[in-house]
């Protein structure tokens, strides 16, 4: 079961670029929650706590607005400052326990294929349907001792109980190939080589 990260939020009443700058100067992050056909809810989140929470993959958040029931939410879109990496805005989609949500999960490779081969990853992330409380951190594929020419499709990737594949099961996720030989670079000609070639050409002219 996924850990739920609690973030205490405040209601946002000011909008626009100037208001957003004032919010960020107060170490807060402007955010919008939406989902289930309800009107968007504009809130502010604690800056440092939000930054830490969003380091996890698909973090399940409990957004607590004073005077209201906490709402479970998943980050849908996260904007960051290109220089500092700080979170500048977050779009959150509200979710409910027991419902299935579509999320993207990282695909990781473990093990080594047969000697002389390498595993190439064609798909780094996989879309799955899962309960918000049962979203896997990642999916793992073992390629130990697999031979060249072997491939693994998304449909062959093991999924935790209750998690369903939302992508094309026939899509190739990992291929075992023999790496192409690196071209051998010819050594650059030196001045001595050039002189030797000139001397050889002169000798040939003399013989003629």
Tab-separated table of N, CA and C in Angstrom, residues 44-192:
chain	number	residue	atom	x	y	z
A	44	UNK	N	-2.844	27.002	-1.909
A	44	UNK	CA	-1.396	27.167	-1.775
A	44	UNK	C	-0.870	26.012	-0.933
A	45	UNK	N	0.320	25.516	-1.302
A	45	UNK	CA	0.941	24.397	-0.600
A	45	UNK	C	2.266	24.858	0.018
A	46	UNK	N	2.685	24.246	1.119
A	46	UNK	CA	3.971	24.608	1.731
A	46	UNK	C	5.125	24.252	0.792
A	47	UNK	N	5.989	25.235	0.530
A	47	UNK	CA	7.026	25.060	-0.486
A	47	UNK	C	7.970	23.900	-0.252
A	48	UNK	N	8.656	23.866	0.908
A	48	UNK	CA	9.665	22.833	1.145
A	48	UNK	C	9.027	21.446	1.235
A	49	UNK	N	7.911	21.345	1.942
A	49	UNK	CA	7.239	20.049	2.085
A	49	UNK	C	6.752	19.527	0.734
A	50	UNK	N	6.292	20.427	-0.127
A	50	UNK	CA	5.832	20.016	-1.463
A	50	UNK	C	7.001	19.534	-2.309
A	51	UNK	N	8.125	20.245	-2.235
A	51	UNK	CA	9.323	19.837	-2.973
A	51	UNK	C	9.753	18.434	-2.571
A	52	UNK	N	9.764	18.154	-1.262
A	52	UNK	CA	10.153	16.824	-0.785
A	52	UNK	C	9.147	15.767	-1.224
A	53	UNK	N	7.850	16.082	-1.145
A	53	UNK	CA	6.819	15.113	-1.504
A	53	UNK	C	6.904	14.726	-2.965
A	54	UNK	N	7.228	15.684	-3.833
A	54	UNK	CA	7.232	15.425	-5.270
A	54	UNK	C	8.510	14.744	-5.743
A	55	UNK	N	9.425	14.461	-4.833
A	55	UNK	CA	10.598	13.677	-5.217
A	55	UNK	C	10.234	12.218	-5.451
A	56	UNK	N	9.154	11.778	-4.820
A	56	UNK	CA	8.703	10.397	-5.015
A	56	UNK	C	8.007	10.274	-6.364
A	57	UNK	N	7.927	9.055	-6.858
A	57	UNK	CA	7.252	8.809	-8.127
A	57	UNK	C	5.766	8.533	-7.862
A	58	UNK	N	4.895	9.286	-8.524
A	58	UNK	CA	3.449	9.170	-8.330
A	58	UNK	C	3.071	9.238	-6.845
A	59	UNK	N	3.489	10.280	-6.125
A	59	UNK	CA	3.163	10.350	-4.700
A	59	UNK	C	1.673	10.571	-4.479
A	60	UNK	N	1.103	9.837	-3.544
A	60	UNK	CA	-0.301	10.021	-3.176
A	60	UNK	C	-0.358	11.050	-2.063
A	61	UNK	N	-1.057	12.154	-2.312
A	61	UNK	CA	-1.095	13.266	-1.373
A	61	UNK	C	-2.455	13.371	-0.712
A	62	UNK	N	-2.443	13.729	0.548
A	62	UNK	CA	-3.672	14.073	1.257
A	62	UNK	C	-3.626	15.584	1.477
A	63	UNK	N	-4.483	16.303	0.760
A	63	UNK	CA	-4.490	17.760	0.827
A	63	UNK	C	-5.501	18.185	1.887
A	64	UNK	N	-4.997	18.832	2.920
A	64	UNK	CA	-5.852	19.246	4.035
A	64	UNK	C	-6.034	20.762	4.004
A	65	UNK	N	-7.240	21.187	3.634
A	65	UNK	CA	-7.593	22.602	3.664
A	65	UNK	C	-8.386	22.846	4.945
A	66	UNK	N	-8.013	23.869	5.691
A	66	UNK	CA	-8.649	24.132	6.977
A	66	UNK	C	-10.166	24.243	6.837
A	67	UNK	N	-10.868	23.493	7.693
A	67	UNK	CA	-12.326	23.540	7.698
A	67	UNK	C	-12.987	22.613	6.707
A	68	UNK	N	-12.195	21.836	5.942
A	68	UNK	CA	-12.756	20.926	4.946
A	68	UNK	C	-12.183	19.527	5.132
A	69	UNK	N	-12.884	18.546	4.553
A	69	UNK	CA	-12.411	17.169	4.599
A	69	UNK	C	-11.151	17.025	3.742
A	70	UNK	N	-10.150	16.278	4.215
A	70	UNK	CA	-8.955	16.048	3.396
A	70	UNK	C	-9.329	15.355	2.080
A	71	UNK	N	-8.599	15.689	1.030
A	71	UNK	CA	-8.848	15.071	-0.275
A	71	UNK	C	-7.573	14.397	-0.762
A	72	UNK	N	-7.720	13.166	-1.247
A	72	UNK	CA	-6.588	12.472	-1.851
A	72	UNK	C	-6.367	13.027	-3.250
A	73	UNK	N	-5.104	13.186	-3.628
A	73	UNK	CA	-4.800	13.740	-4.947
A	73	UNK	C	-3.461	13.213	-5.448
A	74	UNK	N	-3.334	13.202	-6.768
A	74	UNK	CA	-2.078	12.845	-7.429
A	74	UNK	C	-1.612	14.043	-8.254
A	75	UNK	N	-0.292	14.294	-8.292
A	75	UNK	CA	0.205	15.385	-9.138
A	75	UNK	C	0.009	15.043	-10.610
A	76	UNK	N	-0.620	15.952	-11.334
A	76	UNK	CA	-0.860	15.745	-12.765
A	76	UNK	C	0.168	16.494	-13.602
A	77	UNK	N	0.517	17.698	-13.163
A	77	UNK	CA	1.503	18.501	-13.878
A	77	UNK	C	2.273	19.333	-12.852
A	78	UNK	N	3.594	19.270	-12.936
A	78	UNK	CA	4.446	19.992	-11.986
A	78	UNK	C	5.359	20.929	-12.771
A	79	UNK	N	5.322	22.209	-12.445
A	79	UNK	CA	6.197	23.185	-13.073
A	79	UNK	C	7.299	23.558	-12.089
A	80	UNK	N	8.525	23.667	-12.619
A	80	UNK	CA	9.675	23.980	-11.765
A	80	UNK	C	10.482	25.133	-12.362
A	81	UNK	N	11.164	25.840	-11.500
A	81	UNK	CA	12.084	26.877	-11.937
A	81	UNK	C	13.262	26.208	-12.638
A	82	UNK	N	13.573	26.649	-13.867
A	82	UNK	CA	14.601	25.965	-14.659
A	82	UNK	C	15.997	26.120	-14.060
A	83	UNK	N	16.183	27.121	-13.216
A	83	UNK	CA	17.508	27.350	-12.634
A	83	UNK	C	17.647	26.706	-11.252
A	84	UNK	N	16.638	26.840	-10.418
A	84	UNK	CA	16.736	26.346	-9.037
A	84	UNK	C	16.118	24.968	-8.838
A	85	UNK	N	15.192	24.589	-9.735
A	85	UNK	CA	14.494	23.315	-9.558
A	85	UNK	C	13.342	23.387	-8.584
A	86	UNK	N	13.111	24.571	-7.984
A	86	UNK	CA	12.003	24.711	-7.033
A	86	UNK	C	10.669	24.580	-7.756
A	87	UNK	N	9.677	24.034	-7.055
A	87	UNK	CA	8.341	23.866	-7.626
A	87	UNK	C	7.655	25.229	-7.663
A	88	UNK	N	7.133	25.602	-8.845
A	88	UNK	CA	6.479	26.906	-9.001
A	88	UNK	C	4.967	26.788	-9.168
A	89	UNK	N	4.468	25.632	-9.570
A	89	UNK	CA	3.014	25.439	-9.707
A	89	UNK	C	2.733	23.940	-9.824
A	90	UNK	N	1.594	23.528	-9.288
A	90	UNK	CA	1.218	22.111	-9.347
A	90	UNK	C	-0.263	21.993	-9.727
A	91	UNK	N	-0.534	21.122	-10.692
A	91	UNK	CA	-1.907	20.710	-10.980
A	91	UNK	C	-2.124	19.358	-10.308
A	92	UNK	N	-3.190	19.254	-9.522
A	92	UNK	CA	-3.498	18.022	-8.799
A	92	UNK	C	-4.830	17.471	-9.280
A	93	UNK	N	-4.888	16.166	-9.431
A	93	UNK	CA	-6.151	15.520	-9.767
A	93	UNK	C	-6.627	14.737	-8.548
A	94	UNK	N	-7.861	15.011	-8.117
A	94	UNK	CA	-8.376	14.334	-6.929
A	94	UNK	C	-8.763	12.908	-7.267
A	95	UNK	N	-8.552	11.998	-6.317
A	95	UNK	CA	-8.845	10.578	-6.513
A	95	UNK	C	-9.595	10.060	-5.293
A	96	UNK	N	-10.172	8.888	-5.452
A	96	UNK	CA	-10.916	8.274	-4.352
A	96	UNK	C	-10.401	6.864	-4.121
A	97	UNK	N	-10.448	6.453	-2.889
A	97	UNK	CA	-10.056	5.081	-2.556
A	97	UNK	C	-10.959	4.099	-3.301
A	98	UNK	N	-10.337	3.077	-3.864
A	98	UNK	CA	-11.105	2.042	-4.539
A	98	UNK	C	-11.292	2.265	-6.019
A	99	UNK	N	-11.082	3.490	-6.514
A	99	UNK	CA	-11.214	3.720	-7.946
A	99	UNK	C	-9.874	3.473	-8.633
A	100	UNK	N	-9.903	3.198	-9.928
A	100	UNK	CA	-8.679	2.986	-10.684
A	100	UNK	C	-8.278	4.300	-11.364
A	101	UNK	N	-7.000	4.608	-11.295
A	101	UNK	CA	-6.464	5.779	-11.970
A	101	UNK	C	-5.372	5.318	-12.937
A	102	UNK	N	-5.184	6.079	-14.001
A	102	UNK	CA	-4.141	5.766	-14.976
A	102	UNK	C	-2.910	6.597	-14.675
A	103	UNK	N	-1.790	5.919	-14.454
A	103	UNK	CA	-0.537	6.596	-14.118
A	103	UNK	C	0.595	5.991	-14.941
A	104	UNK	N	1.700	6.710	-14.986
A	104	UNK	CA	2.894	6.238	-15.677
A	104	UNK	C	3.918	5.772	-14.648
A	105	UNK	N	4.439	4.558	-14.856
A	105	UNK	CA	5.374	3.942	-13.908
A	105	UNK	C	6.669	3.610	-14.638
A	106	UNK	N	7.795	3.833	-13.983
A	106	UNK	CA	9.096	3.543	-14.587
A	106	UNK	C	9.306	2.043	-14.768
A	107	UNK	N	9.985	1.691	-15.872
A	107	UNK	CA	10.350	0.297	-16.134
A	107	UNK	C	11.842	0.145	-15.888
A	108	UNK	N	12.208	-0.775	-15.010
A	108	UNK	CA	13.617	-0.966	-14.653
A	108	UNK	C	14.069	-2.371	-15.062
A	109	UNK	N	15.348	-2.465	-15.424
A	109	UNK	CA	15.941	-3.727	-15.872
A	109	UNK	C	16.930	-4.195	-14.817
A	110	UNK	N	16.872	-5.488	-14.492
A	110	UNK	CA	17.867	-6.060	-13.575
A	110	UNK	C	18.457	-7.312	-14.197
A	111	UNK	N	19.671	-7.667	-13.775
A	111	UNK	CA	20.347	-8.845	-14.314
A	111	UNK	C	21.133	-8.527	-15.575
A	112	UNK	N	21.903	-9.517	-16.046
A	112	UNK	CA	22.714	-9.380	-17.247
A	112	UNK	C	22.321	-10.458	-18.253
A	113	UNK	N	22.108	-10.086	-19.536
A	113	UNK	CA	21.807	-11.105	-20.541
A	113	UNK	C	23.051	-11.925	-20.861
A	114	UNK	N	22.944	-12.850	-21.840
A	114	UNK	CA	24.082	-13.690	-22.211
A	114	UNK	C	25.307	-12.840	-22.526
A	115	UNK	N	26.478	-13.429	-22.281
A	115	UNK	CA	27.722	-12.717	-22.540
A	115	UNK	C	27.791	-12.313	-24.011
A	116	UNK	N	28.245	-11.107	-24.253
A	116	UNK	CA	28.354	-10.614	-25.622
A	116	UNK	C	27.097	-9.915	-26.121
A	117	UNK	N	26.071	-9.820	-25.265
A	117	UNK	CA	24.830	-9.149	-25.657
A	117	UNK	C	24.531	-8.017	-24.668
A	118	UNK	N	23.614	-7.148	-25.069
A	118	UNK	CA	23.156	-6.074	-24.186
A	118	UNK	C	21.639	-5.983	-24.262
A	119	UNK	N	21.042	-5.450	-23.202
A	119	UNK	CA	19.590	-5.245	-23.176
A	119	UNK	C	19.305	-3.791	-23.546
A	120	UNK	N	18.550	-3.589	-24.612
A	120	UNK	CA	18.150	-2.241	-24.994
A	120	UNK	C	16.708	-2.020	-24.548
A	121	UNK	N	16.478	-0.899	-23.898
A	121	UNK	CA	15.153	-0.587	-23.372
A	121	UNK	C	14.427	0.309	-24.378
A	122	UNK	N	13.349	-0.204	-24.938
A	122	UNK	CA	12.565	0.559	-25.916
A	122	UNK	C	11.495	1.395	-25.236
A	123	UNK	N	11.070	0.993	-24.034
A	123	UNK	CA	10.030	1.709	-23.297
A	123	UNK	C	10.533	1.945	-21.882
A	124	UNK	N	10.709	3.211	-21.514
A	124	UNK	CA	11.207	3.534	-20.173
A	124	UNK	C	10.093	3.666	-19.142
A	125	UNK	N	8.875	3.986	-19.608
A	125	UNK	CA	7.740	4.175	-18.709
A	125	UNK	C	6.530	3.445	-19.256
A	126	UNK	N	5.725	2.924	-18.340
A	126	UNK	CA	4.569	2.111	-18.718
A	126	UNK	C	3.308	2.701	-18.097
A	127	UNK	N	2.260	2.832	-18.897
A	127	UNK	CA	0.975	3.285	-18.359
A	127	UNK	C	0.215	2.099	-17.772
A	128	UNK	N	-0.260	2.272	-16.531
A	128	UNK	CA	-1.026	1.221	-15.873
A	128	UNK	C	-2.250	1.837	-15.206
A	129	UNK	N	-3.225	0.977	-14.929
A	129	UNK	CA	-4.394	1.365	-14.134
A	129	UNK	C	-4.244	0.727	-12.762
A	130	UNK	N	-4.383	1.549	-11.728
A	130	UNK	CA	-4.192	1.025	-10.373
A	130	UNK	C	-5.001	1.836	-9.379
A	131	UNK	N	-5.329	1.197	-8.249
A	131	UNK	CA	-5.930	1.913	-7.129
A	131	UNK	C	-4.906	2.935	-6.620
A	132	UNK	N	-5.333	4.141	-6.265
A	132	UNK	CA	-4.378	5.151	-5.786
A	132	UNK	C	-3.510	4.667	-4.633
A	133	UNK	N	-4.042	3.745	-3.811
A	133	UNK	CA	-3.280	3.235	-2.676
A	133	UNK	C	-2.399	2.045	-3.053
A	134	UNK	N	-2.421	1.645	-4.332
A	134	UNK	CA	-1.676	0.464	-4.742
A	134	UNK	C	-0.866	0.738	-6.007
A	135	UNK	N	-0.385	1.974	-6.162
A	135	UNK	CA	0.421	2.309	-7.337
A	135	UNK	C	1.849	1.823	-7.114
A	136	UNK	N	2.376	0.970	-7.998
A	136	UNK	CA	3.759	0.490	-7.802
A	136	UNK	C	4.760	1.610	-8.052
A	137	UNK	N	5.860	1.586	-7.300
A	137	UNK	CA	6.907	2.585	-7.500
A	137	UNK	C	7.568	2.406	-8.854
A	138	UNK	N	7.710	1.156	-9.280
A	138	UNK	CA	8.299	0.860	-10.580
A	138	UNK	C	7.966	-0.585	-10.937
A	139	UNK	N	8.234	-0.949	-12.190
A	139	UNK	CA	8.080	-2.334	-12.651
A	139	UNK	C	9.464	-2.850	-13.026
A	140	UNK	N	9.757	-4.089	-12.663
A	140	UNK	CA	11.091	-4.649	-12.880
A	140	UNK	C	11.036	-5.839	-13.825
A	141	UNK	N	11.987	-5.878	-14.758
A	141	UNK	CA	12.113	-6.997	-15.687
A	141	UNK	C	13.496	-7.601	-15.526
A	142	UNK	N	13.567	-8.917	-15.328
A	142	UNK	CA	14.833	-9.629	-15.167
A	142	UNK	C	15.284	-10.166	-16.522
A	143	UNK	N	16.474	-9.762	-16.974
A	143	UNK	CA	16.977	-10.207	-18.283
A	143	UNK	C	18.137	-11.187	-18.138
A	144	UNK	N	18.304	-11.752	-16.946
A	144	UNK	CA	19.439	-12.638	-16.687
A	144	UNK	C	19.505	-13.787	-17.693
A	145	UNK	N	20.669	-13.903	-18.382
A	145	UNK	CA	20.997	-14.999	-19.306
A	145	UNK	C	20.084	-15.073	-20.529
A	146	UNK	N	19.347	-14.035	-20.831
A	146	UNK	CA	18.519	-14.064	-22.048
A	146	UNK	C	19.425	-13.974	-23.271
A	147	UNK	N	19.103	-14.716	-24.357
A	147	UNK	CA	19.971	-14.745	-25.541
A	147	UNK	C	19.681	-13.597	-26.503
A	148	UNK	N	20.613	-13.397	-27.435
A	148	UNK	CA	20.431	-12.390	-28.467
A	148	UNK	C	19.186	-12.720	-29.301
A	149	UNK	N	18.438	-11.699	-29.666
A	149	UNK	CA	17.232	-11.891	-30.454
A	149	UNK	C	15.977	-12.019	-29.612
A	150	UNK	N	16.143	-12.184	-28.302
A	150	UNK	CA	14.979	-12.304	-27.418
A	150	UNK	C	14.401	-10.908	-27.148
A	151	UNK	N	13.090	-10.825	-27.095
A	151	UNK	CA	12.448	-9.553	-26.775
A	151	UNK	C	11.341	-9.791	-25.755
A	152	UNK	N	11.040	-8.771	-24.999
A	152	UNK	CA	9.997	-8.832	-23.980
A	152	UNK	C	8.976	-7.751	-24.285
A	153	UNK	N	7.706	-8.138	-24.415
A	153	UNK	CA	6.647	-7.178	-24.684
A	153	UNK	C	6.069	-6.655	-23.372
A	154	UNK	N	5.319	-5.571	-23.458
A	154	UNK	CA	4.698	-5.018	-22.259
A	154	UNK	C	3.731	-6.020	-21.632
A	155	UNK	N	3.102	-6.836	-22.471
A	155	UNK	CA	2.177	-7.832	-21.951
A	155	UNK	C	2.854	-8.907	-21.128
A	156	UNK	N	4.186	-9.026	-21.268
A	156	UNK	CA	4.928	-10.038	-20.518
A	156	UNK	C	5.538	-9.486	-19.224
A	157	UNK	N	5.401	-8.193	-19.000
A	157	UNK	CA	5.934	-7.583	-17.785
A	157	UNK	C	5.026	-7.934	-16.607
A	158	UNK	N	5.609	-8.467	-15.548
A	158	UNK	CA	4.830	-8.862	-14.369
A	158	UNK	C	4.273	-7.621	-13.671
A	159	UNK	N	2.990	-7.665	-13.341
A	159	UNK	CA	2.326	-6.557	-12.659
A	159	UNK	C	1.872	-6.998	-11.276
A	160	UNK	N	1.920	-6.094	-10.296
A	160	UNK	CA	1.415	-6.442	-8.962
A	160	UNK	C	-0.082	-6.745	-9.019
A	161	UNK	N	-0.553	-7.454	-8.026
A	161	UNK	CA	-1.976	-7.789	-7.961
A	161	UNK	C	-2.817	-6.507	-7.927
A	162	UNK	N	-3.846	-6.478	-8.745
A	162	UNK	CA	-4.742	-5.331	-8.786
A	162	UNK	C	-4.320	-4.248	-9.749
A	163	UNK	N	-3.141	-4.387	-10.359
A	163	UNK	CA	-2.648	-3.402	-11.322
A	163	UNK	C	-2.849	-3.948	-12.731
A	164	UNK	N	-3.387	-3.122	-13.628
A	164	UNK	CA	-3.674	-3.539	-14.997
A	164	UNK	C	-2.874	-2.697	-15.986
A	165	UNK	N	-2.460	-3.330	-17.065
A	165	UNK	CA	-1.723	-2.640	-18.114
A	165	UNK	C	-2.680	-1.746	-18.893
A	166	UNK	N	-2.282	-0.489	-19.116
A	166	UNK	CA	-3.110	0.438	-19.884
A	166	UNK	C	-2.502	0.724	-21.251
A	167	UNK	N	-1.337	0.143	-21.530
A	167	UNK	CA	-0.638	0.359	-22.795
A	167	UNK	C	-0.826	-0.854	-23.706
A	168	UNK	N	-0.285	-0.772	-24.923
A	168	UNK	CA	-0.385	-1.857	-25.897
A	168	UNK	C	0.428	-3.059	-25.413
A	169	UNK	N	-0.205	-4.202	-25.154
A	169	UNK	CA	0.539	-5.361	-24.644
A	169	UNK	C	1.518	-5.943	-25.658
A	170	UNK	N	1.318	-5.629	-26.948
A	170	UNK	CA	2.217	-6.169	-27.974
A	170	UNK	C	3.447	-5.300	-28.188
A	171	UNK	N	3.474	-4.113	-27.583
A	171	UNK	CA	4.624	-3.227	-27.761
A	171	UNK	C	5.866	-3.843	-27.128
A	172	UNK	N	6.987	-3.792	-27.849
A	172	UNK	CA	8.242	-4.350	-27.335
A	172	UNK	C	8.830	-3.388	-26.311
A	173	UNK	N	9.118	-3.928	-25.131
A	173	UNK	CA	9.669	-3.106	-24.058
A	173	UNK	C	11.188	-3.205	-23.991
A	174	UNK	N	11.713	-4.436	-24.145
A	174	UNK	CA	13.152	-4.675	-24.012
A	174	UNK	C	13.589	-5.667	-25.085
A	175	UNK	N	14.731	-5.401	-25.712
A	175	UNK	CA	15.289	-6.302	-26.719
A	175	UNK	C	16.715	-6.668	-26.328
A	176	UNK	N	17.079	-7.937	-26.567
A	176	UNK	CA	18.449	-8.396	-26.321
A	176	UNK	C	19.166	-8.438	-27.662
A	177	UNK	N	20.231	-7.666	-27.784
A	177	UNK	CA	20.921	-7.550	-29.063
A	177	UNK	C	22.420	-7.720	-28.873
A	178	UNK	N	23.103	-7.995	-29.991
A	178	UNK	CA	24.566	-8.012	-30.003
A	178	UNK	C	25.013	-6.608	-30.393
A	179	UNK	N	25.797	-5.958	-29.554
A	179	UNK	CA	26.189	-4.582	-29.870
A	179	UNK	C	27.015	-4.503	-31.144
A	180	UNK	N	26.782	-3.460	-31.920
A	180	UNK	CA	27.533	-3.263	-33.153
A	180	UNK	C	28.987	-2.965	-32.816
A	181	UNK	N	29.883	-3.533	-33.650
A	181	UNK	CA	31.318	-3.296	-33.429
A	181	UNK	C	31.637	-1.843	-33.722
A	182	UNK	N	32.450	-1.256	-32.871
A	182	UNK	CA	32.839	0.133	-33.080
A	182	UNK	C	33.844	0.213	-34.224
A	183	UNK	N	33.651	1.182	-35.136
A	183	UNK	CA	34.597	1.312	-36.258
A	183	UNK	C	36.003	1.633	-35.762
A	184	UNK	N	36.998	1.009	-36.421
A	184	UNK	CA	38.389	1.237	-36.054
A	184	UNK	C	38.884	2.476	-36.776
A	185	UNK	N	39.328	3.458	-36.013
A	185	UNK	CA	39.821	4.694	-36.616
A	185	UNK	C	41.238	4.493	-37.125
A	186	UNK	N	41.457	4.947	-38.375
A	186	UNK	CA	42.792	4.865	-38.938
A	186	UNK	C	43.659	5.944	-38.315
A	187	UNK	N	44.913	5.608	-37.977
A	187	UNK	CA	45.792	6.622	-37.382
A	187	UNK	C	46.041	7.768	-38.356
A	188	UNK	N	46.109	8.979	-37.814
A	188	UNK	CA	46.361	10.142	-38.649
A	188	UNK	C	47.797	10.107	-39.172
A	189	UNK	N	47.925	10.540	-40.419
A	189	UNK	CA	49.266	10.567	-41.022
A	189	UNK	C	50.107	11.650	-40.369
A	190	UNK	N	51.355	11.315	-40.078
A	190	UNK	CA	52.278	12.277	-39.474
A	190	UNK	C	53.166	12.873	-40.557
A	191	UNK	N	53.938	13.894	-40.168
A	191	UNK	CA	54.869	14.508	-41.119
A	191	UNK	C	55.892	13.492	-41.590
A	192	UNK	N	56.315	12.587	-40.678
A	192	UNK	CA	57.292	11.566	-41.061
A	192	UNK	C	56.715	10.624	-42.099
